[in-house]
Coordinates of C-alpha atoms in Angstrom, one line a residue:
M1 CA 71.3 130.0 83.1
T2 CA 73.2 132.2 85.5
A3 CA 76.9 132.3 84.7
K4 CA 79.5 131.6 87.3
K5 CA 81.9 134.3 88.2
P6 CA 85.4 133.9 86.8
A7 CA 87.0 134.0 90.2
S8 CA 85.4 130.8 91.3
S9 CA 85.6 128.8 88.0
A10 CA 89.3 129.9 87.5
A11 CA 90.2 127.9 90.6
L12 CA 89.6 124.7 88.6
T13 CA 92.5 125.4 86.3
L14 CA 94.6 127.4 88.8
S15 CA 95.4 124.5 91.2
A16 CA 96.6 122.3 88.4
A17 CA 98.5 125.2 86.8
R18 CA 100.3 125.8 90.1
R19 CA 101.3 122.2 90.4
F20 CA 102.6 122.2 86.8
S21 CA 104.6 125.4 87.2
R22 CA 106.0 125.1 90.7
R23 CA 106.4 121.4 91.3
T24 CA 107.4 120.7 87.7
M25 CA 110.2 123.2 87.4
L26 CA 111.8 121.3 90.3
K27 CA 112.5 117.6 89.8
N28 CA 109.8 115.2 90.7
A29 CA 111.1 111.7 90.4
T30 CA 108.2 110.3 92.5
M31 CA 105.6 111.5 89.9
A32 CA 107.7 110.2 87.1
G33 CA 107.8 106.8 88.7
A34 CA 104.0 106.9 89.2
A35 CA 103.6 107.7 85.6
L36 CA 105.5 104.6 84.5
A37 CA 103.3 102.5 86.7
V38 CA 100.2 103.2 84.6
G39 CA 101.6 101.7 81.5
P40 CA 101.1 97.9 82.2
W41 CA 97.4 98.3 82.9
F42 CA 96.8 100.0 79.6
V43 CA 98.7 97.6 77.5
K44 CA 97.1 94.6 79.1
N45 CA 93.5 95.8 78.7
A46 CA 93.6 97.7 75.4
L47 CA 95.5 95.3 73.2
S48 CA 92.4 93.1 72.8
S49 CA 90.4 96.0 71.4
S50 CA 91.8 96.5 67.8
G51 CA 89.3 97.8 65.2
E52 CA 88.8 101.4 64.3
L53 CA 88.1 104.7 66.0
N54 CA 86.6 107.9 64.5
L55 CA 87.6 111.2 66.1
L56 CA 86.3 114.7 65.5
N57 CA 89.2 116.6 66.9
W58 CA 90.9 119.9 67.3
S59 CA 93.5 120.2 64.5
D60 CA 96.5 120.8 66.7
E61 CA 95.8 118.8 69.9
L62 CA 96.9 115.3 68.7
P63 CA 100.5 115.9 67.7
D64 CA 102.8 113.0 66.7
P65 CA 103.5 110.6 68.2
V66 CA 100.2 110.5 70.1
I67 CA 98.1 108.6 67.5
P68 CA 100.9 106.3 66.2
D69 CA 101.7 105.3 69.8
F70 CA 98.1 104.5 70.5
T71 CA 97.8 102.4 67.4
A72 CA 101.1 100.6 68.2
K73 CA 99.8 99.7 71.7
T74 CA 96.3 98.7 70.8
G75 CA 96.1 97.8 67.1
I76 CA 93.3 100.3 66.8
K77 CA 93.3 102.4 63.6
V78 CA 92.4 106.1 64.2
N79 CA 90.5 108.1 61.7
T80 CA 90.5 111.9 62.3
T81 CA 88.3 114.8 61.2
P82 CA 90.1 118.0 62.3
F83 CA 88.4 121.3 63.0
S84 CA 89.7 124.7 64.2
Q85 CA 86.7 126.3 66.0
N86 CA 83.9 125.0 68.2
E87 CA 81.4 126.4 65.7
E88 CA 82.9 124.3 63.0
Q89 CA 82.7 121.2 65.3
I90 CA 79.0 121.9 66.1
N91 CA 78.2 122.3 62.4
K92 CA 79.8 119.0 61.6
L93 CA 77.9 117.2 64.4
Q94 CA 74.6 118.8 63.3
A95 CA 75.2 117.8 59.7
T96 CA 75.5 114.1 60.5
G97 CA 73.4 113.9 63.7
G98 CA 76.6 112.6 65.4
E99 CA 76.9 109.7 63.0
G100 CA 80.4 108.9 61.8
F101 CA 82.1 110.1 65.0
D102 CA 82.8 108.1 68.1
L103 CA 84.4 110.9 70.2
Y104 CA 84.5 114.6 69.7
Q105 CA 86.1 117.5 71.5
P106 CA 83.9 120.2 73.2
T107 CA 85.5 123.0 75.2
R108 CA 84.3 123.0 78.8
D109 CA 82.6 126.4 78.8
R110 CA 80.5 125.4 75.8
Q111 CA 78.5 122.8 77.9
P112 CA 75.1 124.5 77.5
Q113 CA 75.4 124.6 73.7
F114 CA 76.5 121.0 73.4
K115 CA 73.9 119.8 75.9
D116 CA 71.2 121.5 73.8
L117 CA 72.5 119.6 70.7
G118 CA 71.4 116.3 72.3
L119 CA 74.2 114.5 70.5
T120 CA 76.3 113.4 73.5
A121 CA 76.0 110.0 75.1
A122 CA 76.7 109.4 78.8
L123 CA 80.1 107.8 79.7
D124 CA 80.3 104.7 81.8
P125 CA 82.4 105.5 84.8
K126 CA 83.2 101.8 85.3
K127 CA 85.1 101.9 82.0
L128 CA 87.1 105.0 82.7
E129 CA 90.6 104.9 84.3
N130 CA 90.9 108.4 85.8
G131 CA 93.4 107.8 88.6
S132 CA 96.1 110.0 86.9
V133 CA 93.8 113.0 86.1
L134 CA 94.5 115.9 88.4
P135 CA 91.7 116.5 90.9
S136 CA 91.0 120.0 89.7
F137 CA 90.2 118.6 86.2
I138 CA 87.9 116.0 87.7
E139 CA 86.1 118.8 89.4
A140 CA 85.9 120.6 86.1
T141 CA 83.7 117.8 84.7
K142 CA 80.8 118.4 87.1
I143 CA 79.1 120.9 84.9
W144 CA 78.9 118.2 82.2
E145 CA 76.8 115.9 84.4
W146 CA 73.1 115.8 83.6
D147 CA 70.3 113.2 83.6
G148 CA 72.4 111.2 86.0
G149 CA 75.3 110.8 83.5
L150 CA 78.8 112.3 82.8
H151 CA 79.2 113.6 79.3
W152 CA 82.7 115.0 79.1
M153 CA 86.3 114.2 80.2
P154 CA 89.3 116.6 80.0
H155 CA 92.1 116.4 77.4
C156 CA 94.3 119.5 77.8
W157 CA 94.2 123.1 78.9
G158 CA 95.5 126.3 77.5
S159 CA 94.9 130.0 77.3
E160 CA 94.5 133.0 75.0
A161 CA 96.8 136.0 75.7
I162 CA 99.4 138.1 74.0
S163 CA 101.9 136.8 71.4
W164 CA 104.5 138.7 69.5
R165 CA 107.6 138.8 67.4
T166 CA 110.6 139.1 69.7
D167 CA 112.8 140.5 67.0
Q168 CA 110.4 143.4 66.3
T169 CA 109.1 144.5 69.6
K170 CA 109.9 144.1 73.3
L171 CA 107.3 143.5 76.0
E172 CA 107.4 143.0 79.7
Y173 CA 104.9 141.4 82.0
K174 CA 104.5 144.3 84.4
T175 CA 103.2 146.6 81.6
L176 CA 101.6 144.0 79.3
S177 CA 97.9 144.5 78.7
Y178 CA 95.2 143.6 76.2
G179 CA 95.2 147.4 75.6
T180 CA 98.8 147.0 74.4
L181 CA 97.4 145.7 71.1
W182 CA 95.9 149.1 70.3
E183 CA 99.0 151.3 70.8
D184 CA 99.9 153.4 67.8
Q185 CA 103.1 151.5 67.1
Y186 CA 101.2 148.3 66.3
K187 CA 98.7 149.9 63.8
G188 CA 98.3 147.5 60.9
K189 CA 100.3 144.8 62.7
V190 CA 97.8 143.0 65.0
Q191 CA 96.1 139.6 64.7
G192 CA 93.2 138.1 66.6
R193 CA 89.7 136.6 66.5
P194 CA 86.9 139.2 66.4
H195 CA 85.0 137.8 69.4
S196 CA 88.2 137.2 71.4
L197 CA 89.4 140.7 70.7
L198 CA 86.1 142.1 71.9
L199 CA 86.5 140.1 75.2
G200 CA 90.1 141.3 75.6
I201 CA 89.0 144.9 75.1
G202 CA 86.3 144.3 77.8
L203 CA 88.8 142.9 80.3
W204 CA 91.1 145.9 79.7
M205 CA 88.3 148.4 80.0
D206 CA 87.1 146.7 83.2
A207 CA 90.6 146.7 84.7
S208 CA 91.2 150.3 83.9
G209 CA 87.8 151.4 85.2
K210 CA 86.5 152.6 81.9
L211 CA 83.7 150.0 81.8
P212 CA 83.1 148.1 85.0
S213 CA 81.7 144.6 84.1
N214 CA 82.7 142.3 87.0
R215 CA 85.6 141.1 84.8
M216 CA 83.1 140.6 82.0
A217 CA 80.9 138.2 84.0
D218 CA 78.0 140.6 83.7
A219 CA 77.9 140.0 80.0
F220 CA 76.8 136.4 80.7
K221 CA 73.8 137.3 82.8
D222 CA 71.2 138.0 80.1
P223 CA 71.0 139.4 76.6
D224 CA 70.3 143.0 77.8
S225 CA 73.3 143.0 80.1
F226 CA 75.4 141.6 77.2
K227 CA 74.3 144.4 74.8
K228 CA 74.9 147.2 77.3
I229 CA 78.6 146.1 77.6
Y230 CA 79.2 145.1 74.0
D231 CA 77.5 148.3 72.7
V232 CA 80.5 150.1 74.2
L233 CA 83.2 147.6 73.1
L234 CA 82.1 147.4 69.5
P235 CA 82.6 151.1 68.6
F236 CA 86.1 151.0 70.1
A237 CA 86.9 147.9 68.1
I238 CA 85.6 149.3 64.8
A239 CA 87.5 152.5 65.3
H240 CA 90.6 150.4 65.7
K241 CA 90.0 148.1 62.7
P242 CA 93.0 149.7 60.9
W243 CA 95.2 148.1 63.6
I244 CA 94.2 144.6 62.3
K245 CA 96.6 142.9 59.9
Q246 CA 94.6 139.7 59.9
F247 CA 91.8 137.8 61.7
W248 CA 93.0 134.3 62.5
D249 CA 90.7 131.3 62.6
S250 CA 93.1 128.3 63.1
A251 CA 96.4 127.3 64.6
D252 CA 98.0 127.3 61.1
N253 CA 97.1 130.9 60.1
T254 CA 98.0 132.1 63.6
K255 CA 101.5 130.8 62.8
S256 CA 101.6 132.1 59.2
G257 CA 100.5 135.5 60.5
L258 CA 103.6 135.7 62.7
L259 CA 106.0 134.1 60.3
E260 CA 104.9 135.3 56.9
N261 CA 102.1 137.9 56.9
G262 CA 103.6 140.8 58.8
V263 CA 101.9 140.4 62.2
V264 CA 104.0 141.8 65.1
I265 CA 101.6 141.2 68.0
G266 CA 98.3 139.5 68.6
Q267 CA 95.8 137.9 70.9
T268 CA 96.1 134.2 70.2
W269 CA 96.1 130.7 71.7
D270 CA 99.2 129.6 73.5
G271 CA 99.8 126.3 71.6
P272 CA 100.6 127.5 68.1
V273 CA 103.0 130.2 69.3
L274 CA 104.7 128.1 71.9
S275 CA 105.2 125.3 69.5
L276 CA 107.0 127.8 67.2
K277 CA 109.0 129.1 70.1
K278 CA 110.0 125.6 71.0
D279 CA 111.3 125.2 67.4
G280 CA 113.5 128.4 67.9
K281 CA 111.3 130.9 66.0
P282 CA 111.5 134.6 67.1
V283 CA 108.2 134.6 68.9
S284 CA 106.9 134.6 72.4
Y285 CA 103.6 134.4 74.4
M286 CA 102.7 135.9 77.8
A287 CA 99.7 136.5 80.0
P288 CA 98.8 140.2 80.4
Q289 CA 98.0 142.0 83.6
E290 CA 94.2 141.4 83.1
G291 CA 94.8 137.7 83.1
A292 CA 95.2 135.0 80.4
I293 CA 91.8 133.6 79.2
A294 CA 92.0 130.0 80.2
W295 CA 90.1 127.1 78.7
I296 CA 89.9 123.3 78.9
D297 CA 89.2 121.0 75.9
G298 CA 87.9 117.5 76.5
W299 CA 86.2 114.5 75.0
S300 CA 82.6 113.5 74.7
L301 CA 81.1 110.3 73.4
S302 CA 78.9 110.8 70.4
S303 CA 75.3 109.6 70.5
G304 CA 76.1 108.1 67.1
A305 CA 79.2 106.2 68.3
K306 CA 79.7 102.7 66.9
N307 CA 83.2 101.8 68.2
I308 CA 82.5 102.0 72.0
D309 CA 85.3 99.7 73.3
Q310 CA 87.8 101.6 71.1
A311 CA 86.5 104.9 72.5
Y312 CA 87.2 103.9 76.1
A313 CA 90.6 102.5 75.1
W314 CA 91.4 105.9 73.7
L315 CA 90.1 107.8 76.7
N316 CA 92.2 105.6 79.1
Y317 CA 95.2 106.1 76.9
V318 CA 95.1 109.9 76.7
H319 CA 94.6 109.9 80.5
T320 CA 98.0 108.4 81.2
P321 CA 100.8 110.7 82.2
E322 CA 102.9 109.7 79.2
A323 CA 100.2 110.4 76.6
S324 CA 99.1 113.7 78.3
A325 CA 102.8 114.8 78.3
K326 CA 103.1 114.0 74.6
V327 CA 99.9 116.0 73.8
A328 CA 101.3 119.0 75.7
D329 CA 104.9 118.8 74.4
G330 CA 103.9 118.6 70.8
S331 CA 101.0 121.0 70.8
G332 CA 102.3 123.7 73.2
Y333 CA 99.2 123.3 75.4
N334 CA 99.3 121.9 79.0
P335 CA 98.8 118.4 80.4
I336 CA 96.0 117.3 82.8
C337 CA 97.6 114.3 84.4
K338 CA 99.7 113.8 87.5
G339 CA 103.3 113.0 86.6
S340 CA 103.0 114.5 83.1
D341 CA 105.0 117.5 84.2
A342 CA 108.0 115.5 85.0
L343 CA 107.9 114.0 81.4
L344 CA 107.9 117.3 79.5
S345 CA 110.9 118.6 77.6
A346 CA 113.0 121.3 79.1
A347 CA 111.9 123.6 76.4
A348 CA 108.2 123.1 77.2
K349 CA 108.8 123.7 80.9
K350 CA 110.7 126.9 80.1
N351 CA 108.0 128.1 77.8
F352 CA 105.4 127.6 80.5
Q353 CA 107.4 129.6 83.1
E354 CA 107.8 132.5 80.6
A355 CA 104.2 132.5 79.6
Y356 CA 102.9 132.8 83.2
P357 CA 105.5 134.8 85.1
G358 CA 105.0 136.4 88.6
D359 CA 101.4 136.3 89.7
A360 CA 100.0 135.4 86.2
L361 CA 98.5 132.1 87.4
D362 CA 96.6 133.9 90.1
K363 CA 95.0 136.1 87.5
L364 CA 93.7 133.5 85.1
W365 CA 90.3 134.3 83.6
N366 CA 88.6 130.9 83.1
R367 CA 86.1 131.0 80.3
I368 CA 82.6 131.1 81.8
P369 CA 80.0 128.5 80.7
E370 CA 78.0 130.2 78.0
P371 CA 74.2 130.4 78.1
S372 CA 72.5 129.0 75.0
W373 CA 71.7 132.5 73.7
F374 CA 75.3 133.7 74.2
G375 CA 77.0 132.3 71.1
D376 CA 74.6 133.7 68.5
L377 CA 74.6 137.2 70.1
R378 CA 78.3 137.2 70.5
G379 CA 78.6 136.1 66.8
E380 CA 76.5 139.1 65.7
Y381 CA 78.8 141.6 67.3
A382 CA 81.9 139.7 66.1
E383 CA 80.6 139.8 62.5
K384 CA 79.9 143.6 62.8
F385 CA 83.5 144.1 63.9
K386 CA 84.9 141.8 61.1
A387 CA 82.8 143.5 58.4
A388 CA 83.4 147.1 59.4

C-alpha cells in the first residue's frame, strides 16, 4: 500500500481544528442552540434499547459523566475493557476472535492492520445519526470503506507533542522542537514512547536538513525505505538513551512521570497532560515547530458483536454535540461534532489555544495509514532503542 503524504491527510484534521480554535474562542450561540436540538431525537429513540453493551475502549477517552449519562438516558448498562495502546487492543481482539466486544476503538491510521484482522463488521448507515459530525471527520472515514461497507466512525482527535513541567523549565513556541528533548539540560529528565521518539527525531532531522525524508512519509513507502531512514534515527536515539527518565505506555504513567517520577519534559499525548493542566498542576503542552503528530480515534463494530441495537444507540449518543464535548472536556482531547466547541469549559478552550499557538494548526502532521508490514518493523527498531 502506498502511504499518503502528510500534507494531504493532515487537511482532514486541520479544517476541524481551525473551526474549534477560531470559532470556538469567540461565542457561538447558534451552534449551542443546534447542539441542544439533537437531544430529543436521541432520548426518544434510544430509551427503548436497554440491555447491555460491551466496549473495548481507550482507558482515558470515556471520562465521567459520559457513560453514566448514556445509561441514564437509555437504561443500557455499559461494560468496559480498557486498554492503553493499539497493540494491546489488537492482542485482546485476536485472543477472543472479537467475541465479548460489541464496539472497539481503532486509531484511523491503523486501518490496514485492523482490516487484515478481519474482525470488523460493516456499519449500517441507515442506523447512524451523523448530522452533527464535522464534515472533515466524515471525510476521514473513507479509508475505512471496503467491500462496499463502512467499518469505522470517529470519536475524538488529539495529538502527540511536547509536554513539560512549567515550574522547572520555560519553553516558547518559536523555538520549541522535537530536538529540544535532547538538549543537555534535560539529560535524565525525558519521557516518551520508543517508537514515537524515533518519529520525533525523524521529523526534527528532516526539518533541519540532516535527514530529508519528505516529513517522514518516505518511511511508509516500503521496508527498504523505512530501514534507510531508521538506520540513521536509531543510533542517535541509542546514543541519547541517558536522556530518558522513563518510557511511558499509558495515560496514567504519563501523568505519574510528570508529577512523581522526576520527568521535566517529554513527547506525550495531549489528553493526560491537558487534564492535569485543567486541574491546576504545573504542566503544559505545546506543538513544536515540526508540527504536532495528530491522530483520530474512532469506533468499529466487532464481528462478534451481540448487542447490535445498543451499539448503534451508543454511536448516536457519542455523536451528539453534548456527549462529544463531555468526552473532550474530561479527557483533554478534542471533540468531533459541530456545536461541541461552544459547550466546552473555559479551561479546555484556553488549553487548546495554548497548545496550538500561531501557525501550529497549519503544521499538524497527521499520522499516515500504516502498511501491514509497518507495525512489526517499527516495533523491532523501538525494542532495540528500549533495550539499549
